[in-house]
Amino acid sequence: MLNSKIPAGQLDQKWNDYKGHVKLVNPANKRKIEVIIVGTGLAGASAAAALGELGYKVKTFCFQDSPRRAHSIAAQGGINAAKNYQNDGDSVFRLFYDTIKGGDYRAREANVHRLAEVSVNIIDQCVAQGVPFAREYGGLLSNRSFGGTQVQRTFYAAGQTGQQLLIGAYQSLERQISLGNVRQYSRHEMLEVVMVDGKARGIIARDLVTGKLERHFGHAVLLCTGGYGNVFYLSTNAMGCNVTAAWKAHKKGAYFGNPCFTQIHPTCIPVSGDYQSKLTLMSESLRNDGRIWVPKKKDDNRKATDIPEEERDYYLERRYPAFGNLVPRDVASRAAKERCDAGYGVGTSKQAVYLDYADAIDRYGKIECLKHGIENPSAEVVREHGVAVVKEKYGNLFDMYDKITGENPYEVPMRIYPAVHYTMGGLWVDYELMTSIPGLYCLGEANFSDHGANRLGASALMQGLADGYFVIPYTVGNYLADEIATKAIALDHPAFVAAEKEVSDRINTLMGIKGKQTVESFHKRLGKIMWDKCGMARNAQGLQEAITEIQQLKKEFWSDLKIPGEIGEMNPELDKANRVADFIELGELMCIDALNRNESCGGHFREESQTEEGEAKRDDANFSYVSAWEYKGEHSWELHKEELTFDVAKPTQRSYK
Amino acid sequence: MEHYNMNLTLKVWRQKNNKAKGGFETYKLSDISSEMSFLEMVDVLNEQLIREGQDPIAFDHDCREGICGTCSMYIDGKPHGPWHANTTCQLHMRAYKDGDTITIEPWRANAFPVIKDLMVDRTAFDRIIQAGGFISVNTGNAVDANAIPINKDDADASFAAAACIGCGACVAACKNSSAMLFVSAKVSHLALLPQGQPEHKGRALNMIAQMDKEGFGSCTNTGACEAVCPKEISLTNIGRLNNEFLVAGLTVDN
Ligand SMILES: Cc1cc2nc3c(=O)[nH]c(=O)nc-3n(C[C@H](O)[C@H](O)[C@H](O)COP(=O)(O)OP(=O)(O)OC[C@H]3O[C@@H](n4cnc5c(N)ncnc54)[C@H](O)[C@@H]3O)c2cc1C
Ligand code: SF4
Ligand code: FES
């Protein structure tokens, strides 16, 4: 049933061979072929620019007021590429290997190798577009390291790498708009896939300003709609991030891959109260120089700066001497939870650990003094120079922390705690990024493909741009080459009429409930169930309870929801209700998937499956597969397994000690 | 930081849609925590309004961490409110004290028509970028990234200009509703890099022409834009744009 279409041949030759033999569409035909791209983040904007350049007729959609505001904009730390500019032993193979290992052997080798291969082209492309990456004094590009690796392969633009990459892709997209190759629909939300004869042929979108439903035809449809971390209510995602587009596709037949694989990021600003609407990430790059610790004494209420060195437990350095503070995210998050659960947490909530820059400031300060030939500098002079270096590297992150907490991180250590950040799961796609619906593709965070059970830092940006700039232009052509005879389908085709009716019926039902509880209150309750029972640690009993609670919540939602306003106008509460309705259904599937996967791997930690030291214990004999769930009707799914084979990177127990 | 709670009075611009006539409404809020963000305070008010059967206040927001450029409130006469180099979403309630009255309006500019309440239409910015805010390089044509070393100072200056988040506060602050700071940031970002050189003349001319066409006013160098810009985009960019424009105007052959 599941055909991942991985090309035959040696791992490092597959992509080259594929490109050499793939079907092509000639330029005259490209002009007649229409492609719909939903989402204009890194994946969508890069795909739209690349396909527009090739001559396809492209339509792009996003729910924000401009494509430039997609959530990719918020990425801080950087983007990986196997350039080996630092001559520190990096290579395509090593990036491939780190990614497979980091993903705890739950990703496809062929996809990941391709990702590592094209990573180098991404950096070239972005620089050519004018992306202002950080540079050294010699004028060459600068790198830093990220978790789960021992080389410096991360390219960055201060703490705004996502912004700079997205602006690069956005500008290329705007250029294609000005050339007439792409048409952009902002403040539009896709609410249904239109299927004709078993193929995806268009979408129904709602104009969020007027509330009107629109029909759009495409020979192929690309979903580039980002991750679903907001199923937890609180996450580092932007407020509008949602699963709706992917979920609609799922209910029309696209399988959902590994839905329970969620990344909880170790360094986020802790929750401060019930009113909290989102959580803010403090970039992983901070772990390059910051040291993480808790007091050695339980319930230590002293100020951080009053706790002497020997009474601090640098628990990551203690437990993982080889990688120290740079262990992968899943490992760092669980270690923080372990300390806090054991009673060593800090801050008023006791649900936080320290991320301390005092040492880094001192170290950099001394180096600077040496550089400037300052003999026997006083502590103050050292500090002054150290602060300047830290400011240049991380200034905007420190400012952000200060604004949110009112504390100055140059003076006191930051308080951090893990938070939901990224979803490795997503629509199942084959090697060509096609879902199980012919003609429907999925790119970027929205698909399940490259990160297995845990994503390494700085590789989501890489994947989004790889998919959009360098993979889809080839693979979509392979499908469209057989579609050149297909005429544009008229918008009054029964399939469009029926799809639009489905959407309007649902909106009418939602608006007709006229109950008492707000959308926000339901979303919060869903988030709490998910975080408590399908969060950083999961067990069979909790997951079973969660499934029952979510089913109950769904009933309540559809009988007691209150949405103000009208359908035919700008109505943000209605937009949210549409999204939360889908999150509730997704939440149930995530718990079912987590329950099925009775092993621990990467970010998925089943308490039943751990080593004596409390590390995640994989069960390769029984779970070396991708879970691809087929929707069968309300509360009902069928599991399909895509077996994973590892010809090159042989699975071992992951160790960062 | 001491935490405290406060009671507030909010005067908010309400406007049902683009055609309707708007006006201020007054709301009372109690027990707002000093640790909340400004937008969380508005969330609390909206939940209250929905429960009371009223229409919640429509406003733009997404990332809530100061980077997407979506949020856009004109707070007590200042775009993005009282804090320096800050976006609306990063403003926190410890900026206020018990008993304060806060007035909230949308960005006001002819080129940014109101959609509803505090939401405005900023697609004019996209069209300015379409007019030339890019480097014309197709995917797959690039040379090795380190083949073009770039002097660090230029790279840093380019980055500083590229930090613009397209929020439009500069326009909202300007008495002429000029978009010069936004346009100059983009022109500088690209002009400071060797990759941006081949197109630099046309870029400035075309982007300014589009800016005029969208109905933004002209720049009279009052500097209100720089003072409110959350990303501290500097007025020197406008100087650079003027130079680019002048040189281009003199040398472009058409
Ligand atoms: C705070 C933060 C920091 C991060 N830092 C890094 C980092 O340093 N390095 C790294 O590699 N990764 C990082 N990541 C992860 C990375 O940013 C994302 O995974 C990636 O940018 C996702 O890109 P995307 O194109 O898939 O989706 P997005 O950028 O989320 O774009 C989704 C698009 O889909 C549209 N959309 C969604 N639903 C609909 C719908 N129903 N109808 C119409 N349009 C729709 C949206 O409007 C948007 O345009 C970070 C993530 C966060 C949250
Ligand atoms: S220049 Fe500043 S104020 Fe103007 S749009 Fe850019 S970031 Fe906003
Ligand atoms: S909501 Fe993104 S900058 Fe304010």
Tab-separated table of N, CA and C in Angstrom, chain A residues 109-171:
chain	number	residue	atom	x	y	z
A	109	GLU	N	16.546	7.193	5.380
A	109	GLU	CA	17.913	7.530	4.978
A	109	GLU	C	17.954	8.343	3.679
A	110	ALA	N	17.175	7.907	2.685
A	110	ALA	CA	17.282	8.547	1.366
A	110	ALA	C	16.895	10.023	1.421
A	111	ASN	N	15.829	10.333	2.152
A	111	ASN	CA	15.415	11.734	2.250
A	111	ASN	C	16.486	12.565	2.955
A	112	VAL	N	17.000	12.016	4.028
A	112	VAL	CA	17.940	12.783	4.838
A	112	VAL	C	19.248	13.011	4.063
A	113	HIS	N	19.661	12.005	3.303
A	113	HIS	CA	20.887	12.197	2.537
A	113	HIS	C	20.695	13.292	1.488
A	114	ARG	N	19.544	13.292	0.841
A	114	ARG	CA	19.256	14.336	-0.143
A	114	ARG	C	19.281	15.716	0.526
A	115	LEU	N	18.702	15.774	1.707
A	115	LEU	CA	18.673	17.041	2.441
A	115	LEU	C	20.104	17.543	2.685
A	116	ALA	N	20.968	16.625	3.120
A	116	ALA	CA	22.353	17.022	3.393
A	116	ALA	C	23.043	17.462	2.100
A	117	GLU	N	22.742	16.781	0.999
A	117	GLU	CA	23.372	17.146	-0.280
A	117	GLU	C	22.993	18.564	-0.708
A	118	VAL	N	21.688	18.880	-0.660
A	118	VAL	CA	21.286	20.190	-1.177
A	118	VAL	C	21.537	21.314	-0.174
A	119	SER	N	21.889	20.961	1.067
A	119	SER	CA	22.088	22.010	2.073
A	119	SER	C	23.106	23.055	1.589
A	120	VAL	N	24.126	22.582	0.872
A	120	VAL	CA	25.174	23.526	0.451
A	120	VAL	C	24.646	24.518	-0.590
A	121	ASN	N	23.723	24.050	-1.447
A	121	ASN	CA	23.161	24.948	-2.456
A	121	ASN	C	22.305	26.035	-1.824
A	122	ILE	N	21.688	25.694	-0.693
A	122	ILE	CA	20.796	26.658	-0.046
A	122	ILE	C	21.583	27.906	0.357
A	123	ILE	N	22.741	27.674	0.980
A	123	ILE	CA	23.514	28.819	1.455
A	123	ILE	C	23.943	29.684	0.259
A	124	ASP	N	24.393	29.038	-0.812
A	124	ASP	CA	24.782	29.794	-2.012
A	124	ASP	C	23.609	30.627	-2.526
A	125	GLN	N	22.452	29.980	-2.618
A	125	GLN	CA	21.274	30.663	-3.145
A	125	GLN	C	20.907	31.872	-2.279
A	126	CYS	N	20.920	31.668	-0.973
A	126	CYS	CA	20.505	32.744	-0.073
A	126	CYS	C	21.483	33.920	-0.150
A	127	VAL	N	22.770	33.620	-0.203
A	127	VAL	CA	23.747	34.713	-0.297
A	127	VAL	C	23.541	35.476	-1.604
A	128	ALA	N	23.263	34.756	-2.682
A	128	ALA	CA	23.042	35.425	-3.969
A	128	ALA	C	21.828	36.352	-3.907
A	129	GLN	N	20.840	35.986	-3.101
A	129	GLN	CA	19.632	36.823	-2.957
A	129	GLN	C	19.861	38.028	-2.069
A	130	GLY	N	21.012	38.049	-1.385
A	130	GLY	CA	21.281	39.174	-0.497
A	130	GLY	C	20.943	38.915	0.957
A	131	VAL	N	20.848	37.657	1.351
A	131	VAL	CA	20.618	37.375	2.770
A	131	VAL	C	21.886	37.733	3.560
A	132	PRO	N	21.778	38.680	4.493
A	132	PRO	CA	22.978	39.162	5.189
A	132	PRO	C	23.390	38.266	6.351
A	133	PHE	N	23.967	37.104	6.044
A	133	PHE	CA	24.483	36.219	7.091
A	133	PHE	C	25.629	36.904	7.827
A	134	ALA	N	25.858	36.434	9.053
A	134	ALA	CA	26.983	36.961	9.836
A	134	ALA	C	28.303	36.623	9.144
A	135	ARG	N	29.238	37.558	9.219
A	135	ARG	CA	30.544	37.374	8.576
A	135	ARG	C	31.683	37.638	9.538
A	136	GLU	N	32.831	37.097	9.177
A	136	GLU	CA	34.061	37.348	9.935
A	136	GLU	C	34.729	38.600	9.370
A	137	TYR	N	35.772	39.061	10.072
A	137	TYR	CA	36.440	40.270	9.588
A	137	TYR	C	37.031	40.095	8.198
A	138	GLY	N	37.437	38.871	7.869
A	138	GLY	CA	37.982	38.634	6.528
A	138	GLY	C	36.934	38.678	5.428
A	139	GLY	N	35.670	38.836	5.813
A	139	GLY	CA	34.627	38.948	4.800
A	139	GLY	C	33.930	37.637	4.484
A	140	LEU	N	34.439	36.545	5.095
A	140	LEU	CA	33.813	35.252	4.821
A	140	LEU	C	32.726	34.940	5.849
A	141	LEU	N	31.910	33.941	5.530
A	141	LEU	CA	30.769	33.631	6.377
A	141	LEU	C	31.196	33.009	7.702
A	142	SER	N	30.431	33.337	8.725
A	142	SER	CA	30.730	32.865	10.075
A	142	SER	C	29.817	31.670	10.399
A	143	ASN	N	30.289	30.802	11.272
A	143	ASN	CA	29.481	29.650	11.685
A	143	ASN	C	29.461	29.508	13.188
A	144	ARG	N	28.450	28.810	13.701
A	144	ARG	CA	28.462	28.412	15.104
A	144	ARG	C	27.931	26.988	15.218
A	145	SER	N	27.978	26.440	16.442
A	145	SER	CA	27.483	25.068	16.553
A	145	SER	C	26.142	25.032	17.253
A	146	PHE	N	25.440	23.961	16.994
A	146	PHE	CA	24.120	23.741	17.566
A	146	PHE	C	24.104	22.373	18.226
A	147	GLY	N	23.040	22.089	18.946
A	147	GLY	CA	22.953	20.833	19.692
A	147	GLY	C	23.060	19.600	18.815
A	148	GLY	N	23.628	18.529	19.391
A	148	GLY	CA	23.670	17.250	18.712
A	148	GLY	C	24.762	17.117	17.670
A	149	THR	N	25.660	18.097	17.580
A	149	THR	CA	26.743	18.008	16.604
A	149	THR	C	28.044	18.450	17.263
A	150	GLN	N	29.158	18.045	16.643
A	150	GLN	CA	30.451	18.461	17.183
A	150	GLN	C	31.227	19.293	16.175
A	151	VAL	N	30.543	19.777	15.146
A	151	VAL	CA	31.194	20.669	14.179
A	151	VAL	C	30.450	22.004	14.160
A	152	GLN	N	31.065	23.003	13.552
A	152	GLN	CA	30.400	24.301	13.402
A	152	GLN	C	29.879	24.408	11.980
A	153	ARG	N	28.594	24.120	11.803
A	153	ARG	CA	28.038	24.154	10.458
A	153	ARG	C	26.799	25.033	10.380
A	154	THR	N	26.557	25.804	11.424
A	154	THR	CA	25.339	26.596	11.439
A	154	THR	C	25.610	28.027	10.975
A	155	PHE	N	24.922	28.436	9.914
A	155	PHE	CA	25.004	29.800	9.396
A	155	PHE	C	23.913	30.609	10.081
A	156	TYR	N	24.168	31.881	10.328
A	156	TYR	CA	23.189	32.640	11.101
A	156	TYR	C	23.259	34.122	10.754
A	157	ALA	N	22.204	34.835	11.131
A	157	ALA	CA	22.172	36.288	10.983
A	157	ALA	C	21.714	36.817	12.338
A	158	ALA	N	22.678	37.129	13.200
A	158	ALA	CA	22.411	37.453	14.612
A	158	ALA	C	21.362	36.476	15.134
A	159	GLY	N	20.350	36.955	15.819
A	159	GLY	CA	19.300	36.057	16.311
A	159	GLY	C	18.088	36.102	15.409
A	160	GLN	N	18.268	36.466	14.145
A	160	GLN	CA	17.123	36.618	13.230
A	160	GLN	C	17.320	35.851	11.949
A	161	THR	N	17.832	34.640	12.050
A	161	THR	CA	18.113	33.911	10.823
A	161	THR	C	16.845	33.653	10.016
A	162	GLY	N	15.787	33.274	10.710
A	162	GLY	CA	14.540	32.985	9.998
A	162	GLY	C	14.029	34.206	9.263
A	163	GLN	N	14.102	35.341	9.937
A	163	GLN	CA	13.631	36.581	9.303
A	163	GLN	C	14.417	36.854	8.031
A	164	GLN	N	15.725	36.732	8.098
A	164	GLN	CA	16.526	37.073	6.925
A	164	GLN	C	16.322	36.066	5.794
A	165	LEU	N	16.207	34.782	6.141
A	165	LEU	CA	15.965	33.783	5.092
A	165	LEU	C	14.589	33.973	4.482
A	166	LEU	N	13.604	34.259	5.331
A	166	LEU	CA	12.250	34.399	4.795
A	166	LEU	C	12.158	35.652	3.927
A	167	ILE	N	12.801	36.726	4.355
A	167	ILE	CA	12.765	37.932	3.531
A	167	ILE	C	13.416	37.649	2.170
A	168	GLY	N	14.473	36.856	2.174
A	168	GLY	CA	15.098	36.469	0.898
A	168	GLY	C	14.113	35.727	0.003
A	169	ALA	N	13.424	34.745	0.577
A	169	ALA	CA	12.464	33.965	-0.210
A	169	ALA	C	11.262	34.829	-0.597
A	170	TYR	N	10.835	35.660	0.341
A	170	TYR	CA	9.690	36.557	0.096
A	170	TYR	C	9.995	37.513	-1.061
A	171	GLN	N	11.210	38.047	-1.050
A	171	GLN	CA	11.565	38.981	-2.128
A	171	GLN	C	11.587	38.263	-3.482
